[in-house]
Amino acid sequence: MRRNICLILLGLSAACSNAGESLKYPSLAIGRLAVSDYFDRDASGGVTPDDTTFAGARFALLAPGGTDTLRTAVANASGVAIFDSVPVGAYRLVVDRHALGDSIGVVQGDTGLVRLVTTQDSITAIRTIGLGYSVVSLATARTLPVGRRVFVRGVVTVPLQTFSDTATYLNDSSSALRVTNAHPIGRTTRNGIGDSVMVLGTIAQVHGLTVLDQGAIYTLAIGPAPVPITVTVTDARTAQGGTLDAQLVKVIGTTIRDTATVNGVFVVRASDPADSTNLVDVLIDPALGAPASFFPIGSTMTITGALSYDGANVWGIKPRMAGDIIIP
Amino acid sequence: MSPLQRSCRRLLCGTRSLLLLPWLALPLAGQSPSAGGLLATIVDERGTPVPQVTVSLEQNGGLVRSLVTARNGQVTFGILTPGSYAVLAEELGYQPVRMHDVPVQAGGTSQVRITIRRMPPPITAVADVPSNATMSIATVQGGGSDRNLRLFPRTTDISSAGRDFSDISVPDDGRPGYAIAANGLRPSWSSLVVDGVPEALLRHPGIPSEAATAPLFARDGLSDVSRTGFGASADDPSVLGSTLEGTSQRGTGKFTFRPWATYSGAKLGGRGADNPDDSAATSIQAGLAMGGAIKGDTAAWFVRGDYQQLELPSAAPFTLGSTMADSDANLLGAFASAAPAGSQHDINRWLAPTVRTWKGGSGSGRLDWRFGPNTLLAVRAGGASWTEQNPQVGTELVNGAGAELKAHDVSAAAALTTGSDGWTSETRLGGHSAARDWTGAPLPATLIAGDALAFGGAANLAGNFKEMGIDLSEAFSYRMGVHTLKVGGAVQHRTVNYDYIPGSAGLYTFGDLGTFTAMTGAFYQATRGAASPDIGVSDLAIFAEDQWQATPAFQIFAGVRFDHEALPTDVIAQDAAWERVSAFNNAAVPTDSKSQDFAPRGGFRWDAAGNGHTVLSGSVGLVPGQYDLAAFAEAAQFDGDVTVRRSTGVLAWPASGSTAGTDAGQALTTFAPNVHKPRSFKTDLSLAQVLANGTTLTVSGGYRHADYLLQRTDLNLVAGALATDADGRPLFGALEQYGALLTPTVGSNRRFPEFDHVYGLTSSGYNDHYQATLALDHHLNQSVSVQVAYTYSHTTDNLPGEMSADPANRLSPFPDGLNGARWEDGRSDFDIPHRLVATLALATPGKSAFNLAARFRMQSGLPFTPGFRPGVDANGDGAAGNDPAFVSPDTPGLATVIAANSCLSSQSGSFAARNSCRDAAVQALDLSAAVKLVHGLALTVDAYNVISTSTGLYDHALVLVDPHGTVTTDASGHTVLPLLANPGFGQLLSRRGDARIIRIGFRVEN
């Protein structure tokens, strides 16, 4: 009987035995998601020797289509963030934009799904995220606040070695922009008209107009020389209300009215042939070295150059080379 | 005494006997699962034992056996078929006495004490006396009457006997069958045993709450029905729920011929609300039971058969009011008009009342042959076949029109019982076969969520279910002084085939009339390749028990049972694609752990005064259950062979298959690697007091803890919530809105896109059930008796969606918990706290005997979770019926609803707790009258639901999706669902329930 009673007691204890027993479905296999970031310094869209790692970037794991963050991880000094113990499944990896600051954006790798599935050897996924300054169009660059570092991509209309002030002029399909204090990156120290370049610089303003200052120029490719926009004398002087600032323009058939040196700059004043009072200044950079005798008063002149602002609501045409000045 | 009087006395005394069962015990000569014993002591008026008295045992007016008393005045009938007997004591010079209604229960020995008085001749009559039987059986629980086999047979089969027990929760939606819950568990955990042999109680496996029927075992073929809540004896296979036990009727030495027939019509006393179309449906029932002797008291036969053709009009399928998303005055007409024209798409039949029919019959027979005084062979066999048209299937909104069930049952069993005063051996062999072939209507199930309307075939049809089983068992008991040892074993093999895929016919869900007209909503269909496999399951049981009569008043028993069940390992195919992505093997098959196969049990019984007037008894033990074969069959079907098709937006209603949706991936069901066989810890305590003036009071209580029940989780739910709504509800899918419908974008809630739902089944489910019963049995006199039994229970578990046919609804809407707790831990879906059964019986003696009986039954309504309309998936997890509402007075109109419902007021500002509200209680009064006319012919009138409450499907939606709103995102990034209060919360959506029926008929009793 004692034995029977013991059996009953044993049974009673067994009845409660599952209280601490895990009866849930075993957790799904877990994997690891390794995120490697780099700072795309040359805006190449891929990893290059010029790029560096980016510490402190904060990454979030989300369900596909979801907005709630499931997990977060922060990149270490090597630019690596690890999501450990991630159950297999599909996820979306995003970069926490708020942690990056205004200038840095994601240039590659945070779209699409990351999928962890079990395999015989590993359930580790590796995702590379490229960070970098935002690449914006020239028109967008003109709208950005001062101090924002951005990449712009454009075609060189005025090479950096053209003028004595180390400025270079770019244009793209949206607009044109002057890059001040420009310097080349890489093995070359020069660039040429028509080169496709990527320029990293800081938005600044000169005489109230937006420029890209401290521009570091990466030459991407060599291309044909851009064709200047043919404008009237009036359009050249006003830059069409400023919209043609830094644009490469061409004015045909002007009449040379005067020459002078103003504030140390040699200026050739030309007018519409039909209206001698409708004038535009042609700014001869010292690097061009053109003497006053080159511009006979009354002569007809077709001039090509970048529109340069003098700070008094007047733009002048700044020829790049002798070929930009045609006096029959 | 006339047969009618005997019938009444059987009711009166049989009920009393049942109520006495738990505490009246005697040392047993040898317990038998299918045979009992009788010890009769004959004394004279001075109490002196009288030897050489001829004691005859009679049943149904026929002689069973005769013996002569020994010197101590006692005679023992060792092996008797359970049932009600009469004991006739005759001796020259004494007035013969016949004691009526002496019950004999399987596994127990009844004791009667008959006093005979000296009487000079001539002696012209036998003195009739009532039973004073006491008996020993510790396993049967009362709480109601089980002997009312001839009373209130609304349905003739054994399963309807559950309505006589207060501790059983019966269906209240018009569906017949044995229990929707027992011990707080779904009915599939209960079983049917007849003559000690397990029988089929075959259910639709996809409807957990279906109360199954067994027309094969008709009331006129049974001599005894009882209910076992706790099989404390080690040889009782027992179940987690309860076991309905019956004993088949046997023939006696007297030839009996008992035809019967009834007629009823929908217009014969029916309610207008139950028959709004004024149908003239009629029902007839007819049967015949015959029995007699083959060879004196050595062999007897019994046969019976019946045929029934029942027609029952349904109530209007929808009770339309202001609760709908559409305010169209003729909403049903509007929907009918919106459906494409043509008879193929005629939806009117589902929007109007229908007539449900049941047509079929059953027949059975039994042969008893006695070889010597202590060897009994009993053989029985029978079959039933029936068809049902337009049956209600589960608790779905659709009214069942167009559905059909073809069913048949066959069963045969034999029992060989032999022994002596010191030992008993019983060998039982049984086999059964059952089949249920369900077909659905050709139109896919279509749900209009916002208006709570449904038409088309039920989403849980079609299905074809078969079960075959063979059982062999042996029990041997041996008495050694004050100890009675018992050992035995049983083997069982079952083969089941559950050919069923939920949603295989397609399910369309629209938001409201506007989106139905525009055909924008959601579509779901599960399609498969191969047919379902046969599943063969073998069970082996070994048991040993000792019953120790420590003192004449104190008895202890203890035993242990070993139950081992083996599931087939070759029917679930391994899905390589799932294993590749998850590393889980979906073909895992649960296996028994030997240590968990042992189930100790024990108990005691203390008869304080030794006269059976005050008895305290108790029992405690473990009951191993059996694996859930419905779940196993699901895993065998969903093993990579089922593909789900889904679509949202513009749909091709009512097309199905490749033209209706796109491939949303495979659907799987898989067991966790550590699934255990379920089991239950049970304990009972009972105090019974026999009071003066024929009143017996019983107070009993029990506790059940079932664990290792299967819980469901979706392994392919997206890795984490996509978003959170403004109330804090995690959203697992991108929600699309179509009028009053919210449904997730296909695939947006999936972890692995090549799969749809992947259900993981774990043993983490549990159920806690407390129960207390107060039973009063009062006999005013020989003609009038009253029995009242009230049961209070409380049930909690972590198994949501048990009432739903959609497996998805058994998922937790908060799989990661809510506020640090498990939301699903709460009141059980089967928590029905109050149940009352009261029976009054009146019998007038004489030639024109008149019997009248009334039964009043009450039970609490089912609990429910305030939520959304069926079809609305508010959290996008793929389950369109498991989301609780957020009880917020800020929801337009909800403050008024909260104030009007006490179950909501305490939940303001939180998600509705599981099953925190409750449907209305259900009451019913049944009447039965019989008047004896001539030659045993009696006119009968039975009236069911003379007084009853309206019941059916209630509106459990606390909030509706505003069809004019849109899903938006607030400033915090939280999703804002467009919700409105449902002013019709808690009101009746669809009237269902037992209709009032008045049957007139006749029967012959001889």
Short mmCIF file of N, CA and C in Angstrom, two decimals, chain A residues 1 4-19 21-29 62-70 86-91 113 115-120 123, chain B residues 546 548 556 558 560 579-584 600-602 620 622 670-674 676 679 681 705 707-708 711 713 715 718-724 748 751-754 760-764 822 973:
data_model
loop_
_atom_site.label_atom_id
_atom_site.label_comp_id
_atom_site.label_asym_id
_atom_site.label_seq_id
_atom_site.Cartn_x
_atom_site.Cartn_y
_atom_site.Cartn_z
N MET A 1 0.81 -1.20 0.00
CA MET A 1 0.00 0.00 0.00
C MET A 1 0.86 1.26 0.00
N ASN A 4 1.80 1.93 -3.34
CA ASN A 4 0.76 2.56 -4.14
C ASN A 4 0.66 4.06 -3.84
N ILE A 5 0.73 4.35 -2.55
CA ILE A 5 0.66 5.76 -2.17
C ILE A 5 1.82 6.54 -2.78
N CYS A 6 2.98 5.90 -2.76
CA CYS A 6 4.14 6.56 -3.37
C CYS A 6 3.91 6.82 -4.86
N LEU A 7 3.27 5.83 -5.49
CA LEU A 7 3.00 6.01 -6.92
C LEU A 7 2.06 7.19 -7.14
N ILE A 8 1.09 7.31 -6.27
CA ILE A 8 0.15 8.43 -6.40
C ILE A 8 0.88 9.75 -6.23
N LEU A 9 1.71 9.80 -5.19
CA LEU A 9 2.46 11.03 -4.97
C LEU A 9 3.37 11.34 -6.14
N LEU A 10 3.94 10.28 -6.69
CA LEU A 10 4.79 10.46 -7.86
C LEU A 10 3.99 11.04 -9.01
N GLY A 11 2.79 10.50 -9.13
CA GLY A 11 1.94 11.00 -10.20
C GLY A 11 1.55 12.44 -10.01
N LEU A 12 1.26 12.79 -8.76
CA LEU A 12 0.90 14.17 -8.48
C LEU A 12 2.03 15.11 -8.83
N SER A 13 3.21 14.70 -8.47
CA SER A 13 4.35 15.56 -8.80
C SER A 13 4.55 15.62 -10.30
N ALA A 14 4.28 14.50 -10.95
CA ALA A 14 4.42 14.49 -12.41
C ALA A 14 3.41 15.40 -13.07
N ALA A 15 2.24 15.52 -12.43
CA ALA A 15 1.21 16.36 -13.02
C ALA A 15 1.64 17.80 -13.11
N CYS A 16 2.49 18.18 -12.21
CA CYS A 16 2.96 19.56 -12.22
C CYS A 16 4.32 19.69 -12.89
N SER A 17 4.82 18.60 -13.39
CA SER A 17 6.19 18.62 -13.86
C SER A 17 6.38 19.47 -15.09
N ASN A 18 5.33 19.68 -15.83
CA ASN A 18 5.52 20.45 -17.04
C ASN A 18 5.48 21.94 -16.77
N ALA A 19 5.32 22.28 -15.48
CA ALA A 19 5.24 23.71 -15.18
C ALA A 19 6.51 24.44 -15.61
N GLU A 21 8.72 23.09 -17.75
CA GLU A 21 9.24 22.49 -18.98
C GLU A 21 8.84 23.34 -20.17
N SER A 22 9.77 23.59 -21.02
CA SER A 22 9.46 24.38 -22.20
C SER A 22 8.77 23.49 -23.22
N LEU A 23 7.53 23.79 -23.45
CA LEU A 23 6.77 23.01 -24.40
C LEU A 23 6.48 23.80 -25.66
N LYS A 24 7.02 24.98 -25.69
CA LYS A 24 6.80 25.80 -26.88
C LYS A 24 7.53 25.18 -28.06
N TYR A 25 7.12 25.64 -29.22
CA TYR A 25 7.84 25.19 -30.41
C TYR A 25 9.28 25.71 -30.31
N PRO A 26 10.23 24.89 -30.60
CA PRO A 26 11.61 25.38 -30.53
C PRO A 26 11.77 26.62 -31.40
N SER A 27 12.61 27.49 -30.92
CA SER A 27 12.83 28.70 -31.70
C SER A 27 13.38 28.34 -33.07
N LEU A 28 13.01 29.13 -34.02
CA LEU A 28 13.56 28.94 -35.35
C LEU A 28 15.07 29.06 -35.31
N ALA A 29 15.69 28.40 -36.22
CA ALA A 29 17.14 28.50 -36.29
C ALA A 29 17.55 29.97 -36.36
N LEU A 62 13.94 45.38 -39.87
CA LEU A 62 12.49 45.51 -39.90
C LEU A 62 11.89 44.30 -40.61
N ALA A 63 10.63 44.06 -40.32
CA ALA A 63 9.92 43.06 -41.09
C ALA A 63 9.68 43.62 -42.49
N PRO A 64 9.63 42.75 -43.48
CA PRO A 64 9.37 43.26 -44.83
C PRO A 64 8.07 44.04 -44.86
N GLY A 65 8.14 45.21 -45.39
CA GLY A 65 6.95 46.03 -45.45
C GLY A 65 6.59 46.70 -44.15
N GLY A 66 7.40 46.47 -43.13
CA GLY A 66 7.07 47.01 -41.83
C GLY A 66 7.72 48.34 -41.55
N THR A 67 7.22 48.98 -40.53
CA THR A 67 7.79 50.24 -40.08
C THR A 67 8.33 50.14 -38.66
N ASP A 68 7.91 49.14 -37.93
CA ASP A 68 8.41 48.97 -36.57
C ASP A 68 9.78 48.30 -36.58
N THR A 69 10.68 48.85 -35.78
CA THR A 69 12.04 48.30 -35.71
C THR A 69 12.05 47.05 -34.85
N LEU A 70 12.63 46.00 -35.37
CA LEU A 70 12.75 44.76 -34.61
C LEU A 70 14.05 44.73 -33.82
N VAL A 86 19.56 36.16 -34.99
CA VAL A 86 18.40 36.58 -35.76
C VAL A 86 17.70 35.32 -36.29
N PRO A 87 16.43 35.12 -35.95
CA PRO A 87 15.73 33.95 -36.48
C PRO A 87 15.68 33.99 -38.00
N VAL A 88 15.75 32.84 -38.58
CA VAL A 88 15.70 32.79 -40.05
C VAL A 88 14.41 33.42 -40.54
N GLY A 89 14.48 33.97 -41.71
CA GLY A 89 13.32 34.64 -42.26
C GLY A 89 13.74 35.77 -43.16
N ALA A 90 12.77 36.53 -43.58
CA ALA A 90 13.04 37.67 -44.46
C ALA A 90 12.93 38.96 -43.67
N TYR A 91 13.86 39.84 -43.93
CA TYR A 91 13.90 41.11 -43.21
C TYR A 91 14.21 42.24 -44.18
N LEU A 113 15.25 42.95 -49.68
CA LEU A 113 15.13 42.12 -48.49
C LEU A 113 16.42 41.39 -48.20
N ARG A 115 17.52 37.89 -46.55
CA ARG A 115 16.85 36.62 -46.29
C ARG A 115 17.82 35.68 -45.61
N LEU A 116 17.45 35.23 -44.45
CA LEU A 116 18.25 34.24 -43.74
C LEU A 116 17.52 32.91 -43.83
N VAL A 117 18.16 31.95 -44.35
CA VAL A 117 17.59 30.60 -44.39
C VAL A 117 18.65 29.65 -43.86
N THR A 118 18.19 28.51 -43.45
CA THR A 118 19.14 27.54 -42.92
C THR A 118 19.81 26.81 -44.07
N THR A 119 21.08 26.64 -43.93
CA THR A 119 21.82 25.78 -44.85
C THR A 119 22.63 24.82 -44.00
N GLN A 120 23.28 23.94 -44.63
CA GLN A 120 24.06 22.97 -43.87
C GLN A 120 25.19 23.62 -43.10
N ILE A 123 24.09 30.10 -41.65
CA ILE A 123 22.92 30.93 -41.92
C ILE A 123 23.29 32.37 -41.62
N ASP B 546 -5.31 -2.74 -6.49
CA ASP B 546 -5.66 -3.44 -5.25
C ASP B 546 -6.74 -2.63 -4.54
N TRP B 548 -8.61 -2.50 -1.00
CA TRP B 548 -8.36 -2.95 0.37
C TRP B 548 -9.50 -2.49 1.27
N ILE B 556 -10.04 1.45 0.72
CA ILE B 556 -9.02 2.16 -0.04
C ILE B 556 -8.72 1.37 -1.30
N ALA B 558 -6.08 1.46 -4.83
CA ALA B 558 -4.95 2.10 -5.50
C ALA B 558 -4.51 1.22 -6.65
N VAL B 560 -2.35 1.25 -10.78
CA VAL B 560 -1.54 1.94 -11.76
C VAL B 560 -1.88 1.37 -13.13
N GLU B 579 12.30 22.36 -44.61
CA GLU B 579 13.49 22.04 -43.81
C GLU B 579 14.67 22.90 -44.26
N ARG B 580 14.72 23.18 -45.53
CA ARG B 580 15.84 23.96 -46.04
C ARG B 580 15.83 25.37 -45.45
N VAL B 581 14.65 25.95 -45.38
CA VAL B 581 14.62 27.34 -44.90
C VAL B 581 14.54 27.42 -43.38
N SER B 582 13.99 26.42 -42.73
CA SER B 582 13.73 26.54 -41.29
C SER B 582 14.57 25.60 -40.44
N ALA B 583 15.09 24.58 -41.03
CA ALA B 583 15.81 23.51 -40.32
C ALA B 583 14.87 22.65 -39.49
N PHE B 584 13.56 22.80 -39.65
CA PHE B 584 12.60 21.96 -38.93
C PHE B 584 12.13 20.83 -39.82
N PRO B 600 -0.82 6.50 -12.07
CA PRO B 600 -1.29 5.99 -10.80
C PRO B 600 -2.65 6.59 -10.43
N ARG B 601 -3.44 5.79 -9.72
CA ARG B 601 -4.75 6.26 -9.28
C ARG B 601 -5.04 5.68 -7.91
N GLY B 602 -5.85 6.35 -7.18
CA GLY B 602 -6.22 5.82 -5.88
C GLY B 602 -7.42 6.55 -5.32
N VAL B 620 -8.21 10.25 -6.61
CA VAL B 620 -7.20 11.11 -7.20
C VAL B 620 -6.36 10.28 -8.14
N LEU B 622 -3.96 10.17 -12.15
CA LEU B 622 -3.63 10.67 -13.48
C LEU B 622 -4.39 9.87 -14.52
N THR B 670 2.69 21.00 -38.58
CA THR B 670 3.77 20.15 -38.10
C THR B 670 3.79 20.11 -36.58
N PHE B 671 4.10 18.97 -36.05
CA PHE B 671 4.24 18.82 -34.61
C PHE B 671 5.61 19.32 -34.17
N ALA B 672 5.62 19.92 -33.00
CA ALA B 672 6.90 20.26 -32.40
C ALA B 672 7.63 18.97 -32.04
N PRO B 673 8.93 19.03 -31.93
CA PRO B 673 9.67 17.79 -31.65
C PRO B 673 9.36 17.19 -30.29
N ASN B 674 8.87 17.98 -29.35
CA ASN B 674 8.68 17.48 -27.99
C ASN B 674 7.21 17.38 -27.61
N HIS B 676 3.94 15.80 -26.34
CA HIS B 676 3.61 14.69 -25.46
C HIS B 676 2.15 14.28 -25.65
N ARG B 679 -2.73 14.42 -21.01
CA ARG B 679 -3.09 13.69 -19.80
C ARG B 679 -3.88 14.63 -18.90
N PHE B 681 -4.79 15.33 -14.66
CA PHE B 681 -4.78 15.03 -13.24
C PHE B 681 -6.19 15.30 -12.72
N HIS B 705 -6.91 18.99 -14.03
CA HIS B 705 -5.88 19.77 -14.72
C HIS B 705 -5.39 18.93 -15.89
N ASP B 707 -3.16 18.74 -19.24
CA ASP B 707 -2.06 19.43 -19.87
C ASP B 707 -1.55 18.62 -21.06
N TYR B 708 -0.53 19.16 -21.66
CA TYR B 708 -0.01 18.62 -22.92
C TYR B 708 -1.07 18.68 -24.02
N GLN B 711 -1.45 23.26 -28.63
CA GLN B 711 -1.60 24.68 -28.89
C GLN B 711 -1.03 24.96 -30.28
N THR B 713 0.55 27.53 -33.23
CA THR B 713 1.27 28.76 -33.52
C THR B 713 1.61 28.76 -35.00
N LEU B 715 4.28 29.29 -37.53
CA LEU B 715 5.73 29.41 -37.65
C LEU B 715 6.15 30.32 -38.79
N VAL B 718 5.28 36.55 -40.03
CA VAL B 718 6.40 37.45 -40.27
C VAL B 718 7.24 37.62 -39.01
N ALA B 719 8.52 37.89 -39.19
CA ALA B 719 9.47 37.85 -38.08
C ALA B 719 9.10 38.79 -36.94
N GLY B 720 8.41 39.81 -37.19
CA GLY B 720 8.00 40.74 -36.15
C GLY B 720 6.88 41.60 -36.67
N ALA B 721 6.28 42.32 -35.77
CA ALA B 721 5.17 43.17 -36.19
C ALA B 721 5.63 44.20 -37.21
N LEU B 722 4.83 44.37 -38.23
CA LEU B 722 5.16 45.37 -39.24
C LEU B 722 4.95 46.77 -38.68
N ALA B 723 3.93 46.88 -37.90
CA ALA B 723 3.59 48.19 -37.35
C ALA B 723 2.73 47.97 -36.12
N THR B 724 2.37 49.03 -35.50
CA THR B 724 1.51 48.98 -34.32
C THR B 724 0.38 49.96 -34.53
N SER B 748 2.17 39.55 -47.14
CA SER B 748 2.83 40.57 -46.32
C SER B 748 3.07 40.09 -44.89
N ARG B 751 6.87 35.00 -43.16
CA ARG B 751 8.32 35.01 -42.93
C ARG B 751 9.05 34.48 -44.15
N PHE B 752 8.55 33.38 -44.67
CA PHE B 752 9.13 32.81 -45.89
C PHE B 752 8.06 32.88 -46.98
N PRO B 753 8.31 33.64 -48.02
CA PRO B 753 7.24 33.91 -48.98
C PRO B 753 6.77 32.69 -49.76
N GLU B 754 7.58 31.65 -49.82
CA GLU B 754 7.14 30.48 -50.58
C GLU B 754 6.18 29.60 -49.80
N GLY B 760 2.51 25.22 -36.26
CA GLY B 760 3.26 24.36 -35.37
C GLY B 760 2.39 23.98 -34.20
N LEU B 761 2.34 22.71 -33.89
CA LEU B 761 1.51 22.21 -32.78
C LEU B 761 2.42 21.85 -31.62
N THR B 762 2.14 22.42 -30.49
CA THR B 762 2.96 22.18 -29.31
C THR B 762 2.09 21.62 -28.19
N SER B 763 2.76 21.05 -27.20
CA SER B 763 2.04 20.48 -26.06
C SER B 763 1.87 21.50 -24.95
N SER B 764 1.88 22.74 -25.27
CA SER B 764 1.86 23.78 -24.24
C SER B 764 0.46 24.16 -23.80
N ARG B 822 0.42 36.48 -21.16
CA ARG B 822 -0.13 35.77 -22.31
C ARG B 822 -1.62 36.06 -22.37
N GLY B 973 3.32 57.64 -36.20
CA GLY B 973 3.63 56.51 -37.06
C GLY B 973 2.78 55.30 -36.79
#
